[in-house]
Amino acid sequence: MGNITFTMIKPEAVEAKHTGSILKRIEEGGFRIVALKKVHLNHERAGLFYKVHKDRPFYRELVEYMSRGPIISAILEKDNAVADFRTLIGATNPEEADEGTIRKEFATNLSMNAIHGSDSDDNAITESDFHFSSKERF
Ligand code: CMP
């Protein structure tokens, strides 16, 4: 068993019907899907998920955006999962994302950047626990 990371395909990418293409890229990138669901975060849950950013100027906009429609959330497993997944998705700002990355292909801008990836092993566990019970993991 490898490490885990946590991801969300964000509302604008789900609305644009990019879910299948993005999940294909994730599996082809060597990640195993441990848990997967479609869920509409309400304002309160989106705010809680991103509470580490609550003092940042973009927090309000981020919470509005992440609660505007359903997302796809998933736990992914692979050796070196956190770092390898961040390589696969590309830079937070799609203008700085490398060619071939998921954000380069599917993101709209810095706020609507198509996909989330955990930034540390500890946060991968915290974020996974926020979204999934042990019975939802396989
Ligand atoms: P994500 O990896 O999900 O984590 C925090 C999110 O805040 C980030 O992706 C961006 O979508 C969003 N965001 C909006 N503005 C900024 C900003 N100026 N700097 C960093 N993240 C931002």
Coordinates of C-alpha atoms and ligand atoms in Angstrom, one line a residue:
M1 CA 0.0 0.0 0.0
G2 CA 1.3 3.4 -1.0
N3 CA 0.7 6.9 0.5
I4 CA -2.6 8.7 0.0
T5 CA -3.6 12.1 -1.3
F6 CA -7.0 13.7 -1.4
T7 CA -8.5 15.5 -4.4
M8 CA -11.7 17.3 -5.5
I9 CA -12.7 18.0 -9.1
K10 CA -14.1 21.5 -8.6
P11 CA -17.6 22.8 -9.6
E12 CA -16.7 24.4 -12.9
A13 CA -14.9 21.3 -14.2
V14 CA -17.8 19.1 -13.2
E15 CA -20.3 21.5 -14.9
A16 CA -18.1 21.3 -18.0
K17 CA -18.4 17.5 -18.0
H18 CA -14.6 17.0 -17.5
T19 CA -15.1 14.5 -14.7
G20 CA -14.5 11.4 -16.9
S21 CA -11.5 12.9 -18.7
I22 CA -9.8 14.0 -15.4
L23 CA -10.4 10.6 -13.7
K24 CA -8.9 8.9 -16.7
R25 CA -5.8 11.1 -16.4
I26 CA -5.6 10.3 -12.7
E27 CA -5.8 6.5 -13.2
E28 CA -3.4 6.6 -16.2
G29 CA -1.0 8.6 -13.9
G30 CA -0.7 5.5 -11.7
F31 CA -3.1 6.4 -8.9
R32 CA -5.6 3.9 -7.4
I33 CA -9.0 5.2 -6.4
V34 CA -9.6 4.3 -2.8
A35 CA -12.8 6.3 -2.4
L36 CA -14.9 8.4 -4.7
K37 CA -18.2 10.4 -4.6
K38 CA -20.2 13.3 -6.0
V39 CA -21.3 15.8 -3.3
H40 CA -22.6 19.3 -3.1
L41 CA -20.8 21.1 -0.3
N42 CA -22.9 23.8 1.3
H43 CA -21.4 27.1 2.3
E44 CA -20.6 26.0 5.8
R45 CA -18.9 22.7 4.8
A46 CA -16.9 24.5 2.1
G47 CA -15.8 27.1 4.6
L48 CA -14.8 24.4 7.1
F49 CA -12.8 22.5 4.5
Y50 CA -10.8 25.6 3.6
K51 CA -10.6 27.1 7.1
V52 CA -6.8 27.2 6.9
H53 CA -7.3 30.0 4.4
K54 CA -9.9 32.0 6.4
D55 CA -7.7 35.0 6.8
R56 CA -6.7 35.1 3.1
P57 CA -8.3 37.8 0.9
F58 CA -9.6 35.1 -1.5
Y59 CA -11.4 33.0 1.2
R60 CA -14.9 34.4 0.6
E61 CA -14.7 34.0 -3.1
L62 CA -13.2 30.5 -2.7
V63 CA -16.1 29.4 -0.4
E64 CA -18.7 30.8 -2.7
Y65 CA -17.2 29.1 -5.7
M66 CA -16.7 25.7 -4.0
S67 CA -20.3 25.6 -2.8
R68 CA -21.9 26.7 -6.2
G69 CA -22.4 23.2 -7.4
P70 CA -21.4 19.5 -6.9
I71 CA -17.8 18.4 -6.8
I72 CA -16.2 15.0 -7.2
S73 CA -14.1 14.1 -4.1
A74 CA -11.7 11.2 -4.0
I75 CA -8.9 9.5 -2.0
L76 CA -6.0 8.3 -4.2
E77 CA -3.2 5.9 -3.4
K78 CA 0.3 5.7 -4.9
D79 CA 3.9 5.7 -3.7
N80 CA 4.8 9.4 -3.1
A81 CA 1.1 10.3 -3.7
V82 CA 1.1 13.9 -2.5
A83 CA 4.1 15.1 -4.6
D84 CA 3.3 13.0 -7.6
F85 CA -0.3 14.2 -7.7
R86 CA 0.8 17.9 -7.5
T87 CA 3.1 17.2 -10.5
L88 CA 0.2 15.6 -12.4
I89 CA -2.2 18.6 -11.7
G90 CA 0.3 21.4 -12.2
A91 CA 0.7 24.8 -10.6
T92 CA -2.2 26.4 -8.6
N93 CA -2.3 29.2 -11.1
P94 CA -3.0 27.5 -14.5
E95 CA -1.0 30.3 -16.3
E96 CA 2.0 28.8 -14.6
A97 CA 1.1 25.1 -15.1
D98 CA 3.3 23.0 -17.2
E99 CA 2.0 21.6 -20.6
G100 CA 0.4 18.2 -20.1
T101 CA -0.9 18.9 -16.6
I102 CA -4.6 18.7 -15.7
R103 CA -4.8 22.4 -14.7
K104 CA -3.1 23.4 -18.0
E105 CA -5.8 21.6 -19.9
F106 CA -8.9 22.1 -17.8
A107 CA -8.5 25.1 -15.4
T108 CA -10.1 28.4 -16.1
N109 CA -8.0 30.7 -13.9
L110 CA -6.4 30.9 -10.4
S111 CA -9.8 30.9 -8.6
M112 CA -11.4 28.3 -10.8
N113 CA -8.5 25.9 -11.2
A114 CA -10.4 22.7 -11.9
I115 CA -8.9 20.4 -9.2
H116 CA -7.5 20.3 -5.7
G117 CA -4.6 18.3 -4.4
S118 CA -3.4 17.9 -0.8
D119 CA -0.2 19.8 0.0
S120 CA 1.2 17.4 2.7
D121 CA 0.7 13.9 4.0
D122 CA -0.9 15.2 7.2
N123 CA -3.4 17.3 5.2
A124 CA -4.1 14.4 2.9
I125 CA -5.3 12.4 6.0
T126 CA -7.2 15.4 7.5
E127 CA -9.0 16.1 4.1
S128 CA -9.7 12.5 3.5
D129 CA -11.3 12.1 6.9
F130 CA -13.4 15.3 6.3
H131 CA -15.0 13.6 3.3
F132 CA -15.0 9.9 3.8
S133 CA -15.7 7.4 6.6
S134 CA -13.7 4.2 6.8
K135 CA -16.6 2.2 5.3
E136 CA -16.4 4.3 2.1
R137 CA -12.8 3.3 1.4
F138 CA -11.8 0.2 -0.5
Ligands
CMP1 P1 -6.6 24.7 -3.9 O1 -5.4 23.9 -4.2 O2 -7.9 24.0 -3.9 O3 -6.3 25.4 -2.5 C1 -6.8 26.7 -2.2 C2 -7.4 27.4 -3.3 O4 -7.6 28.8 -3.2 C3 -6.6 27.2 -4.5 O5 -6.6 25.9 -5.0 C4 -7.2 28.2 -5.5 O6 -8.3 27.7 -6.2 C5 -7.8 29.3 -4.6 N1 -7.2 30.6 -4.7 C6 -7.8 31.7 -5.1 N2 -7.0 32.8 -5.1 C7 -5.8 32.3 -4.7 C8 -4.6 32.9 -4.5 N3 -4.4 34.3 -4.7 N4 -3.5 32.2 -4.1 C9 -3.7 30.9 -3.8 N5 -4.9 30.2 -4.0 C10 -5.9 30.9 -4.5

